[in-house]
Amino acid sequence: MEKNIVEWIIFLLQEYGIYFWKGTLITLETSILGTILGLIVGFLLGIIQSTPIYPEDSMAKRVYYKMLKGISNAFVHIFRGTPMMVQAMVLYYGLKQYGVNITPFSAAVLVIMLNTGAYMAETVRGGIISIDNGQFEGGKALGMPHFTIMFCVVLPQAFRNIIPEMGNLFITNIKMTSVLNVIGFAELYFATKTAANTYYRYFEAFLITGAIYFILCTIFTKLLSVLEKKMEGKKDYELATEYLAD
Amino acid sequence: MGIINVQHLRKAFGNHEVLKDIDFSIDKGEVVCIIGSSGSGKSTLLRCLNLLEIPTSGTVYFTDEVIGGSQKKINEYRSKVGMVFQSFNLFNNMTVLENCMSGSRKVLKRSKEESRVISIKYLKKVGMAPYINAKPSQLSGGQKQRVAIARALTMEPEVLLFDEPTSALDPEMVGEVLNVIKELAKEGLTMIIVTHEMAFARDVSTKTIFMDQGVIAESNEPEKLFTNPKNPRTQAFLSRFING
């Protein structure tokens, strides 16, 4: 007797549950690791790009900063301007051709990191320039160096503003890991293909996978909105009553 | 030589010359008020004194030393010359206490405990000590400005610059801020105040400067400048205040 859709789904889950589960874990691992590393790269680049160069700085310092900015600009352009799948091919098979062997997992994390870094760089820069210039001037007037103002005043405020965009990138990355199956990377999509091919049940297999991606993204959206709420801080404050008499 | 000496200061934005050959000097303990209509260059002059604007030419001396040079030197100078802004510029991510402690900790490298004690001392002075746990967004304009003054004072500056400190405030909050500044004047703090509050300028300053179209049109003791202005432009500017 022919199975119906629900029966097929149950059957595939029984038969290939462990594959789906492992694929999900790998997808999560890659996207979390890649995104976190990418965020670090993005913050570094964004900070570099919004560092002012003063005419009164020494020649060496100006040249150094100009070079850093040039490199970071080129990096952003290259990685935003090429598809992730192509980057993965170049990094994995391309390097292999020259005798440099990296595991599909490292290649995947690297590609996600570089991509996230490139997109985040612009987001961080945008977050920084969205902060009122008065915040910088308040710090300057106290004699604070640029990086003190950046790390103690501006970035904490900019960070809150870019959480939504960080969420976007993270969710994009969870889904984009699926294109990395081109380098034989056994993530969720790859696992699904195996299951689907065996019984020629594409509809049911990919329905399961779609649901898994959807659940993952929903969970992370919720987590990020909790983080955003936390960053808002308390609405109330306590009067320091010991000073009220003065 | 005074504590601050300005010689042949010029500032141009593109081909628009905002400050044209400004010369003046102020001594320790003086309170100088700069008045004049909007666009006369008062705020630009004050910002040049703190190097928030870099002068196009001319020299500013602070205790006989030319200000400027490396960022490190500029920051060291700024830590001795405080500034209070029209828009307060309190750090939005910090509480009142953290705002006051920030410069003391990060710039003067005082210990946490010492910074806290000094901050609370000056917050008490401006009447804001009960609000140490509040964030700037939870305060009124007048309260924010008093915190900003306390923050500048925790640096124990030698000169304090005020850029229209009451212009962004409701009329009923102007008084609380002006009273704090008056108190500081009594204690002998050297201050340069850009203001539109004529009565305040007359009462508090030891010298009043009237600026017009990028030059110092007249500079005198406040009694003389307000009651008997020599320059016709000063007369025109003050006519509304004197008659009104």
CSV table of C-alpha atoms in Angstrom, one decimal:
chain,number,residue,atom,x,y,z
A,1,MET,CA,0.0,0.0,0.0
A,2,GLU,CA,1.2,3.5,-1.0
A,3,LYS,CA,2.2,5.7,1.9
A,4,ASN,CA,0.6,9.2,2.2
A,5,ILE,CA,2.6,12.4,2.9
A,6,VAL,CA,2.4,12.2,6.7
A,7,GLU,CA,3.4,8.6,6.7
A,8,TRP,CA,6.4,9.4,4.4
A,9,ILE,CA,7.5,12.2,6.7
A,10,ILE,CA,7.3,9.9,9.7
A,11,PHE,CA,9.1,7.2,7.8
A,12,LEU,CA,11.9,9.5,6.7
A,13,LEU,CA,12.3,10.9,10.2
A,14,GLN,CA,12.5,7.3,11.6
A,15,GLU,CA,14.9,6.2,8.9
A,16,TYR,CA,17.0,9.4,8.6
A,17,GLY,CA,16.3,11.2,11.9
A,18,ILE,CA,19.9,11.0,12.9
A,19,TYR,CA,21.1,12.5,9.5
A,20,PHE,CA,18.6,15.4,9.9
A,21,TRP,CA,19.8,15.9,13.5
A,22,LYS,CA,23.5,15.8,12.6
A,23,GLY,CA,22.9,18.1,9.7
A,24,THR,CA,21.1,20.5,11.9
A,25,LEU,CA,23.9,20.5,14.4
A,26,ILE,CA,26.5,21.1,11.8
A,27,THR,CA,24.4,23.9,10.2
A,28,LEU,CA,24.1,25.5,13.7
A,29,GLU,CA,27.8,25.1,14.5
A,30,THR,CA,29.0,26.6,11.3
A,31,SER,CA,26.6,29.5,11.3
A,32,ILE,CA,27.1,30.4,14.9
A,33,LEU,CA,30.9,30.1,14.7
A,34,GLY,CA,31.1,31.9,11.4
A,35,THR,CA,28.8,34.6,12.5
A,36,ILE,CA,30.5,35.3,15.7
A,37,LEU,CA,33.9,35.4,14.1
A,38,GLY,CA,32.4,37.5,11.3
A,39,LEU,CA,31.0,40.0,13.8
A,40,ILE,CA,34.4,40.4,15.3
A,41,VAL,CA,35.9,41.1,11.8
A,42,GLY,CA,33.1,43.4,11.0
A,43,PHE,CA,33.5,45.4,14.2
A,44,LEU,CA,37.3,45.7,13.6
A,45,LEU,CA,36.8,46.9,10.0
A,46,GLY,CA,33.9,49.3,10.9
A,47,ILE,CA,36.0,50.9,13.7
A,48,ILE,CA,39.0,51.2,11.3
A,49,GLN,CA,36.9,52.8,8.7
A,50,SER,CA,35.4,55.4,11.1
A,51,THR,CA,38.7,56.4,12.6
A,52,PRO,CA,39.5,60.0,11.7
A,53,ILE,CA,42.9,61.0,10.3
A,54,TYR,CA,44.0,64.4,11.6
A,55,PRO,CA,46.2,66.7,9.6
A,56,GLU,CA,48.4,67.2,12.8
A,57,ASP,CA,49.0,63.4,13.1
A,58,SER,CA,52.5,62.3,12.2
A,59,MET,CA,53.2,61.2,8.7
A,60,ALA,CA,53.8,57.5,9.7
A,61,LYS,CA,50.5,57.4,11.5
A,62,ARG,CA,48.6,58.9,8.6
A,63,VAL,CA,50.1,56.5,6.1
A,64,TYR,CA,49.4,53.6,8.4
A,65,TYR,CA,45.7,54.5,8.9
A,66,LYS,CA,45.3,55.2,5.2
A,67,MET,CA,46.7,51.7,4.4
A,68,LEU,CA,44.5,50.0,6.9
A,69,LYS,CA,41.5,51.8,5.5
A,70,GLY,CA,42.4,50.9,2.0
A,71,ILE,CA,42.8,47.2,2.8
A,72,SER,CA,39.5,47.1,4.7
A,73,ASN,CA,37.7,48.9,1.9
A,74,ALA,CA,39.1,46.4,-0.7
A,75,PHE,CA,38.1,43.5,1.6
A,76,VAL,CA,34.5,44.8,1.9
A,77,HIS,CA,34.2,45.4,-1.8
A,78,ILE,CA,35.5,41.9,-2.8
A,79,PHE,CA,33.5,39.9,-0.4
A,80,ARG,CA,30.2,41.8,-0.8
A,81,GLY,CA,30.7,41.7,-4.6
A,82,THR,CA,31.1,38.0,-5.1
A,83,PRO,CA,28.7,35.1,-4.4
A,84,MET,CA,29.4,33.0,-1.3
A,85,MET,CA,29.2,29.8,-3.3
A,86,VAL,CA,32.0,31.0,-5.6
A,87,GLN,CA,34.1,32.0,-2.6
A,88,ALA,CA,33.6,28.6,-1.1
A,89,MET,CA,34.7,26.9,-4.4
A,90,VAL,CA,37.8,29.1,-4.6
A,91,LEU,CA,38.8,28.6,-1.0
A,92,TYR,CA,38.2,24.8,-0.9
A,93,TYR,CA,38.8,23.3,-4.4
A,94,GLY,CA,41.0,26.2,-5.5
A,95,LEU,CA,43.4,26.0,-2.7
A,96,LYS,CA,43.4,22.2,-2.9
A,97,GLN,CA,44.7,22.5,-6.4
A,98,TYR,CA,47.7,24.3,-5.0
A,99,GLY,CA,48.2,21.7,-2.3
A,100,VAL,CA,46.6,23.6,0.5
A,101,ASN,CA,44.1,21.3,2.1
A,102,ILE,CA,41.5,22.6,4.5
A,103,THR,CA,38.5,20.6,5.8
A,104,PRO,CA,35.1,21.5,4.3
A,105,PHE,CA,34.1,22.6,7.8
A,106,SER,CA,37.0,25.2,8.1
A,107,ALA,CA,36.3,26.4,4.6
A,108,ALA,CA,32.6,26.8,5.4
A,109,VAL,CA,33.3,28.7,8.7
A,110,LEU,CA,35.9,30.9,6.9
A,111,VAL,CA,33.6,31.8,4.0
A,112,ILE,CA,30.8,32.7,6.4
A,113,MET,CA,33.2,34.7,8.6
A,114,LEU,CA,34.5,36.7,5.7
A,115,ASN,CA,31.1,37.4,4.3
A,116,THR,CA,29.6,38.4,7.6
A,117,GLY,CA,32.7,40.5,8.2
A,118,ALA,CA,32.2,42.4,5.0
A,119,TYR,CA,28.5,43.1,5.5
A,120,MET,CA,29.0,43.9,9.2
A,121,ALA,CA,31.8,46.4,8.5
A,122,GLU,CA,29.3,48.6,6.7
A,123,THR,CA,26.6,48.1,9.3
A,124,VAL,CA,29.0,49.0,12.2
A,125,ARG,CA,30.2,52.0,10.3
A,126,GLY,CA,26.6,53.0,9.8
A,127,GLY,CA,25.9,52.4,13.4
A,128,ILE,CA,28.8,54.6,14.4
A,129,ILE,CA,27.9,57.5,12.2
A,130,SER,CA,24.3,57.4,13.4
A,131,ILE,CA,25.4,58.4,16.9
A,132,ASP,CA,25.0,62.1,17.5
A,133,ASN,CA,28.3,64.0,17.0
A,134,GLY,CA,27.6,65.6,20.4
A,135,GLN,CA,28.6,62.3,22.0
A,136,PHE,CA,32.0,62.6,20.4
A,137,GLU,CA,32.4,66.2,21.3
A,138,GLY,CA,31.4,65.6,24.9
A,139,GLY,CA,34.2,63.1,25.1
A,140,LYS,CA,36.7,65.3,23.3
A,141,ALA,CA,36.0,68.2,25.6
A,142,LEU,CA,37.0,66.0,28.5
A,143,GLY,CA,40.3,65.2,26.8
A,144,MET,CA,39.4,61.6,25.9
A,145,PRO,CA,41.4,60.1,23.0
A,146,HIS,CA,39.3,58.9,20.0
A,147,PHE,CA,39.4,55.2,20.9
A,148,THR,CA,38.3,55.8,24.5
A,149,ILE,CA,35.3,57.7,23.2
A,150,MET,CA,34.7,54.9,20.7
A,151,PHE,CA,34.8,52.0,23.1
A,152,CYS,CA,33.2,53.7,26.2
A,153,VAL,CA,30.6,55.9,24.7
A,154,VAL,CA,29.9,55.4,21.0
A,155,LEU,CA,30.1,51.7,20.4
A,156,PRO,CA,27.8,50.7,23.3
A,157,GLN,CA,25.2,53.0,21.8
A,158,ALA,CA,25.8,51.9,18.3
A,159,PHE,CA,25.7,48.2,19.3
A,160,ARG,CA,22.1,48.5,20.4
A,161,ASN,CA,21.2,50.1,17.1
A,162,ILE,CA,22.7,47.4,15.0
A,163,ILE,CA,21.3,44.4,16.8
A,164,PRO,CA,18.4,44.1,14.3
A,165,GLU,CA,20.9,44.0,11.5
A,166,MET,CA,23.0,41.4,13.3
A,167,GLY,CA,19.9,39.3,13.6
A,168,ASN,CA,19.4,39.6,9.8
A,169,LEU,CA,22.9,38.5,9.1
A,170,PHE,CA,22.7,35.6,11.5
A,171,ILE,CA,19.5,34.3,10.1
A,172,THR,CA,20.8,34.7,6.5
A,173,ASN,CA,23.8,32.7,7.5
A,174,ILE,CA,21.8,29.8,9.0
A,175,LYS,CA,20.1,29.6,5.6
A,176,MET,CA,23.1,30.3,3.5
A,177,THR,CA,25.0,27.4,4.9
A,178,SER,CA,22.9,25.3,2.5
A,179,VAL,CA,24.8,26.6,-0.5
A,180,LEU,CA,28.0,25.2,1.0
A,181,ASN,CA,27.0,21.7,0.1
A,182,VAL,CA,28.9,22.5,-3.1
A,183,ILE,CA,32.1,21.8,-1.3
A,184,GLY,CA,30.7,18.5,0.0
A,185,PHE,CA,30.0,20.0,3.4
A,186,ALA,CA,27.5,17.7,5.2
A,187,GLU,CA,25.2,20.3,6.7
A,188,LEU,CA,21.4,20.0,6.9
A,189,TYR,CA,20.7,20.5,3.2
A,190,PHE,CA,23.3,17.9,2.2
A,191,ALA,CA,21.7,15.4,4.7
A,192,THR,CA,18.3,16.1,3.2
A,193,LYS,CA,19.5,15.4,-0.3
A,194,THR,CA,20.8,12.0,0.8
A,195,ALA,CA,17.5,11.1,2.4
A,196,ALA,CA,15.4,12.4,-0.5
A,197,ASN,CA,17.5,10.6,-3.2
A,198,THR,CA,17.2,7.2,-1.6
A,199,TYR,CA,13.4,7.0,-1.8
A,200,TYR,CA,12.8,9.7,-4.4
A,201,ARG,CA,10.7,11.6,-1.8
A,202,TYR,CA,11.8,15.2,-2.4
A,203,PHE,CA,8.6,16.9,-1.3
A,204,GLU,CA,8.5,15.2,2.1
A,205,ALA,CA,12.3,15.4,2.8
A,206,PHE,CA,12.5,19.1,2.0
A,207,LEU,CA,9.4,19.8,3.9
A,208,ILE,CA,11.1,18.5,7.0
A,209,THR,CA,14.2,20.5,6.2
A,210,GLY,CA,12.2,23.7,5.6
A,211,ALA,CA,10.5,23.2,8.9
A,212,ILE,CA,13.9,22.8,10.6
A,213,TYR,CA,15.3,26.0,9.1
A,214,PHE,CA,12.2,27.8,10.0
A,215,ILE,CA,12.3,26.7,13.6
A,216,LEU,CA,16.0,27.6,13.9
A,217,CYS,CA,15.4,31.1,12.5
A,218,THR,CA,12.4,31.6,14.8
A,219,ILE,CA,14.4,30.6,17.9
A,220,PHE,CA,17.2,33.0,17.0
A,221,THR,CA,14.8,35.8,16.2
A,222,LYS,CA,13.3,35.4,19.7
A,223,LEU,CA,16.7,35.2,21.4
A,224,LEU,CA,17.8,38.4,19.7
A,225,SER,CA,14.7,40.3,20.6
A,226,VAL,CA,15.4,39.3,24.2
A,227,LEU,CA,18.9,40.7,23.9
A,228,GLU,CA,17.6,43.9,22.5
A,229,LYS,CA,15.1,44.3,25.4
A,230,LYS,CA,18.0,43.6,27.8
A,231,MET,CA,20.1,46.3,26.2
A,232,GLU,CA,17.4,48.9,26.6
A,233,GLY,CA,18.1,48.9,30.3
A,234,LYS,CA,15.8,49.8,33.1
A,235,LYS,CA,13.1,52.4,32.7
A,236,ASP,CA,13.2,53.3,36.4
A,237,TYR,CA,15.9,54.6,38.6
A,238,GLU,CA,16.4,54.8,42.3
A,239,LEU,CA,16.9,58.3,43.9
A,240,ALA,CA,19.9,58.3,46.1
A,241,THR,CA,18.0,59.3,49.2
A,242,GLU,CA,21.2,59.7,51.3
A,243,TYR,CA,21.9,62.9,49.3
A,244,LEU,CA,18.4,64.3,49.3
A,245,ALA,CA,18.9,66.4,52.4
A,246,ASP,CA,21.8,68.4,50.8
B,1,MET,CA,50.1,87.4,29.9
B,2,GLY,CA,46.7,86.0,30.9
B,3,ILE,CA,45.7,82.4,31.3
B,4,ILE,CA,44.3,82.4,27.8
B,5,ASN,CA,45.7,84.6,25.1
B,6,VAL,CA,44.3,84.7,21.6
B,7,GLN,CA,46.3,86.4,18.8
B,8,HIS,CA,45.2,87.1,15.3
B,9,LEU,CA,42.7,84.2,15.3
B,10,ARG,CA,41.0,83.5,12.0
B,11,LYS,CA,38.6,80.8,11.1
B,12,ALA,CA,37.1,80.3,7.7
B,13,PHE,CA,34.7,77.6,6.4
B,14,GLY,CA,35.4,77.5,2.7
B,15,ASN,CA,35.5,81.1,1.6
B,16,HIS,CA,33.2,82.2,4.4
B,17,GLU,CA,35.3,83.9,7.1
B,18,VAL,CA,33.6,83.4,10.4
B,19,LEU,CA,36.3,84.9,12.6
B,20,LYS,CA,38.4,87.8,11.4
B,21,ASP,CA,41.6,88.6,13.3
B,22,ILE,CA,40.4,88.1,16.9
B,23,ASP,CA,42.7,89.3,19.7
B,24,PHE,CA,41.9,89.0,23.4
B,25,SER,CA,43.3,87.8,26.6
B,26,ILE,CA,41.8,86.7,29.9
B,27,ASP,CA,43.3,86.5,33.3
B,28,LYS,CA,43.0,83.9,35.9
B,29,GLY,CA,39.7,84.4,37.9
B,30,GLU,CA,38.1,86.5,35.2
B,31,VAL,CA,34.6,85.7,34.0
B,32,VAL,CA,34.2,86.8,30.4
B,33,CYS,CA,30.8,86.8,28.7
B,34,ILE,CA,30.6,86.9,25.0
B,35,ILE,CA,27.4,88.4,23.6
B,36,GLY,CA,26.3,89.1,20.1
B,37,SER,CA,23.6,88.1,17.6
B,38,SER,CA,23.4,84.6,16.1
B,39,GLY,CA,26.0,84.1,13.4
B,40,SER,CA,28.4,86.6,14.8
B,41,GLY,CA,31.0,83.9,15.5
B,42,LYS,CA,30.8,83.6,19.3
B,43,SER,CA,30.3,79.9,19.4
B,44,THR,CA,33.0,79.3,16.7
B,45,LEU,CA,35.4,81.4,18.8
B,46,LEU,CA,34.7,79.3,21.9
B,47,ARG,CA,35.0,76.0,19.9
B,48,CYS,CA,38.4,77.3,18.6
B,49,LEU,CA,39.5,77.8,22.1
B,50,ASN,CA,38.9,74.1,22.8
B,51,LEU,CA,40.2,73.0,19.3
B,52,LEU,CA,36.8,71.5,18.5
B,53,GLU,CA,37.3,73.7,15.5
B,54,ILE,CA,40.9,74.1,14.2
B,55,PRO,CA,41.7,77.8,13.6
B,56,THR,CA,42.6,78.6,10.0
B,57,SER,CA,45.4,80.9,11.3
B,58,GLY,CA,46.4,82.6,14.5
B,59,THR,CA,47.6,81.4,17.8
B,60,VAL,CA,46.0,80.5,21.2
B,61,TYR,CA,48.2,80.5,24.2
B,62,PHE,CA,47.3,78.7,27.4
B,63,THR,CA,49.5,79.8,30.3
B,64,ASP,CA,52.1,81.0,27.8
B,65,GLU,CA,52.1,77.8,25.8
B,66,VAL,CA,50.8,77.5,22.3
B,67,ILE,CA,48.0,75.0,22.2
B,68,GLY,CA,47.8,72.4,19.5
B,69,GLY,CA,50.3,69.9,18.1
B,70,SER,CA,49.7,66.2,18.5
B,71,GLN,CA,46.4,64.7,19.5
B,72,LYS,CA,48.0,63.7,22.8
B,73,LYS,CA,48.9,67.3,23.6
B,74,ILE,CA,45.5,68.5,22.5
B,75,ASN,CA,43.8,66.0,24.8
B,76,GLU,CA,46.0,67.1,27.7
B,77,TYR,CA,45.1,70.7,27.1
B,78,ARG,CA,41.3,69.8,26.8
B,79,SER,CA,41.5,68.1,30.2
B,80,LYS,CA,42.5,71.4,31.7
B,81,VAL,CA,39.9,73.5,29.8
B,82,GLY,CA,36.4,72.2,30.3
B,83,MET,CA,33.5,72.8,28.1
B,84,VAL,CA,29.7,72.9,28.6
B,85,PHE,CA,27.6,72.6,25.5
B,86,GLN,CA,24.2,74.0,24.5
B,87,SER,CA,23.0,70.5,23.8
B,88,PHE,CA,24.6,69.0,27.1
B,89,ASN,CA,26.3,66.1,25.3
B,90,LEU,CA,26.0,63.8,28.3
B,91,PHE,CA,26.9,60.2,27.4
B,92,ASN,CA,23.5,58.5,26.9
B,93,ASN,CA,24.8,55.1,27.8
B,94,MET,CA,25.9,56.1,31.2
B,95,THR,CA,24.2,57.1,34.4
B,96,VAL,CA,24.7,60.5,35.9
B,97,LEU,CA,27.5,59.2,38.2
B,98,GLU,CA,29.2,57.3,35.4
B,99,ASN,CA,29.1,60.4,33.3
B,100,CYS,CA,30.9,62.4,35.9
B,101,MET,CA,33.4,59.7,36.7
B,102,SER,CA,34.3,59.0,33.1
B,103,GLY,CA,36.8,61.8,32.5
B,104,SER,CA,38.2,61.5,35.9
B,105,ARG,CA,38.8,57.7,35.4
B,106,LYS,CA,39.8,57.6,31.7
B,107,VAL,CA,41.7,60.8,31.3
B,108,LEU,CA,43.0,61.8,34.7
B,109,LYS,CA,43.5,58.1,35.7
B,110,ARG,CA,42.2,58.7,39.2
B,111,SER,CA,41.1,55.6,41.1
B,112,LYS,CA,37.5,54.5,41.0
B,113,GLU,CA,36.9,55.5,44.6
B,114,GLU,CA,38.5,58.9,44.3
B,115,SER,CA,36.6,59.6,41.1
B,116,ARG,CA,33.4,58.6,42.9
B,117,VAL,CA,34.1,60.9,45.8
B,118,ILE,CA,35.0,63.9,43.6
B,119,SER,CA,32.0,63.3,41.3
B,120,ILE,CA,29.6,63.2,44.2
B,121,LYS,CA,31.1,66.4,45.6
B,122,TYR,CA,30.4,68.3,42.4
B,123,LEU,CA,27.1,66.7,41.9
B,124,LYS,CA,26.1,67.9,45.3
B,125,LYS,CA,27.3,71.4,44.4
B,126,VAL,CA,24.9,71.5,41.4
B,127,GLY,CA,22.1,69.9,43.4
B,128,MET,CA,22.1,66.6,41.3
B,129,ALA,CA,23.6,64.1,43.8
B,130,PRO,CA,20.2,62.4,44.4
B,131,TYR,CA,20.1,61.5,40.7
B,132,ILE,CA,23.3,59.6,40.5
B,133,ASN,CA,21.5,56.5,39.2
B,134,ALA,CA,19.5,58.2,36.5
B,135,LYS,CA,20.3,58.1,32.8
B,136,PRO,CA,20.4,61.4,30.9
B,137,SER,CA,17.2,60.5,29.1
B,138,GLN,CA,15.4,60.5,32.4
B,139,LEU,CA,16.3,64.0,33.3
B,140,SER,CA,14.9,67.4,32.4
B,141,GLY,CA,17.0,69.9,30.3
B,142,GLY,CA,18.0,71.9,33.3
B,143,GLN,CA,19.0,68.8,35.3
B,144,LYS,CA,21.0,67.5,32.3
B,145,GLN,CA,22.9,70.8,32.0
B,146,ARG,CA,23.7,70.8,35.8
B,147,VAL,CA,25.1,67.3,35.4
B,148,ALA,CA,27.1,68.4,32.4
B,149,ILE,CA,28.5,71.2,34.5
B,150,ALA,CA,29.3,68.8,37.3
B,151,ARG,CA,31.0,66.5,34.8
B,152,ALA,CA,33.2,69.3,33.6
B,153,LEU,CA,34.0,70.3,37.2
B,154,THR,CA,35.2,66.8,38.2
B,155,MET,CA,38.1,67.4,35.8
B,156,GLU,CA,39.0,70.4,38.1
B,157,PRO,CA,39.7,72.5,35.1
B,158,GLU,CA,41.6,75.8,35.1
B,159,VAL,CA,39.2,77.4,32.7
B,160,LEU,CA,35.6,76.5,31.9
B,161,LEU,CA,34.0,77.4,28.6
B,162,PHE,CA,30.2,77.6,28.3
B,163,ASP,CA,28.6,77.5,24.8
B,164,GLU,CA,25.1,79.0,25.2
B,165,PRO,CA,24.4,76.8,28.3
B,166,THR,CA,20.8,77.9,28.6
B,167,SER,CA,19.7,78.3,25.0
B,168,ALA,CA,18.1,74.9,24.8
B,169,LEU,CA,16.2,75.2,28.1
B,170,ASP,CA,12.7,76.1,29.0
B,171,PRO,CA,12.5,79.6,30.6
B,172,GLU,CA,11.8,78.1,34.0
B,173,MET,CA,14.9,76.0,33.9
B,174,VAL,CA,17.2,78.8,32.9
B,175,GLY,CA,17.4,80.1,36.4
B,176,GLU,CA,18.7,76.9,38.0
B,177,VAL,CA,21.5,76.6,35.6
B,178,LEU,CA,22.5,80.3,35.8
B,179,ASN,CA,22.5,80.1,39.5
B,180,VAL,CA,25.0,77.3,39.4
B,181,ILE,CA,27.3,79.3,37.1
B,182,LYS,CA,26.9,82.4,39.3
B,183,GLU,CA,28.0,80.3,42.3
B,184,LEU,CA,31.1,79.2,40.4
B,185,ALA,CA,31.9,82.8,39.5
B,186,LYS,CA,31.8,83.7,43.1
B,187,GLU,CA,34.3,81.0,43.9
B,188,GLY,CA,36.7,82.6,41.4
B,189,LEU,CA,36.7,79.9,38.6
B,190,THR,CA,37.9,81.3,35.3
B,191,MET,CA,35.1,81.1,32.8
B,192,ILE,CA,34.3,82.2,29.3
B,193,ILE,CA,30.5,82.2,28.7
B,194,VAL,CA,28.8,82.6,25.3
B,195,THR,CA,25.3,83.7,26.2
B,196,HIS,CA,22.1,85.4,25.1
B,197,GLU,CA,21.1,86.2,28.7
B,198,MET,CA,21.9,89.8,28.9
B,199,ALA,CA,21.0,90.4,32.6
B,200,PHE,CA,23.1,87.4,33.6
B,201,ALA,CA,26.1,88.6,31.5
B,202,ARG,CA,25.9,92.0,33.1
B,203,ASP,CA,25.7,90.6,36.6
B,204,VAL,CA,28.2,87.8,36.5
B,205,SER,CA,31.0,88.9,34.1
B,206,THR,CA,34.1,90.9,34.9
B,207,LYS,CA,34.5,91.6,31.2
B,208,THR,CA,31.9,91.6,28.4
B,209,ILE,CA,32.8,91.1,24.8
B,210,PHE,CA,30.4,92.1,22.1
B,211,MET,CA,31.0,90.2,18.8
B,212,ASP,CA,29.6,91.3,15.5
B,213,GLN,CA,30.3,89.8,12.0
B,214,GLY,CA,33.4,87.9,13.1
B,215,VAL,CA,35.1,90.6,15.0
B,216,ILE,CA,35.2,91.9,18.6
B,217,ALA,CA,33.2,95.1,18.1
B,218,GLU,CA,33.6,96.1,21.7
B,219,SER,CA,35.0,94.8,24.9
B,220,ASN,CA,34.6,96.4,28.3
B,221,GLU,CA,33.6,96.1,31.9
B,222,PRO,CA,29.9,95.1,31.9
B,223,GLU,CA,28.7,98.3,33.7
B,224,LYS,CA,30.3,100.4,31.0
B,225,LEU,CA,29.4,98.2,28.1
B,226,PHE,CA,25.8,97.8,29.1
B,227,THR,CA,25.1,101.4,30.2
B,228,ASN,CA,27.3,103.3,27.8
B,229,PRO,CA,28.2,101.3,24.7
B,230,LYS,CA,30.6,103.2,22.5
B,231,ASN,CA,30.3,101.3,19.2
B,232,PRO,CA,27.1,102.1,17.3
B,233,ARG,CA,26.7,98.3,16.5
B,234,THR,CA,26.8,97.5,20.2
B,235,GLN,CA,24.2,100.3,20.8
B,236,ALA,CA,21.9,98.9,18.2
B,237,PHE,CA,22.2,95.4,19.6
B,238,LEU,CA,21.7,96.4,23.2
B,239,SER,CA,19.0,99.0,22.5
B,240,ARG,CA,16.2,96.4,22.9
B,241,PHE,CA,17.7,95.1,26.2
B,242,ILE,CA,18.3,98.5,27.7
B,243,ASN,CA,15.0,100.0,26.6
B,244,GLY,CA,13.0,96.8,27.0
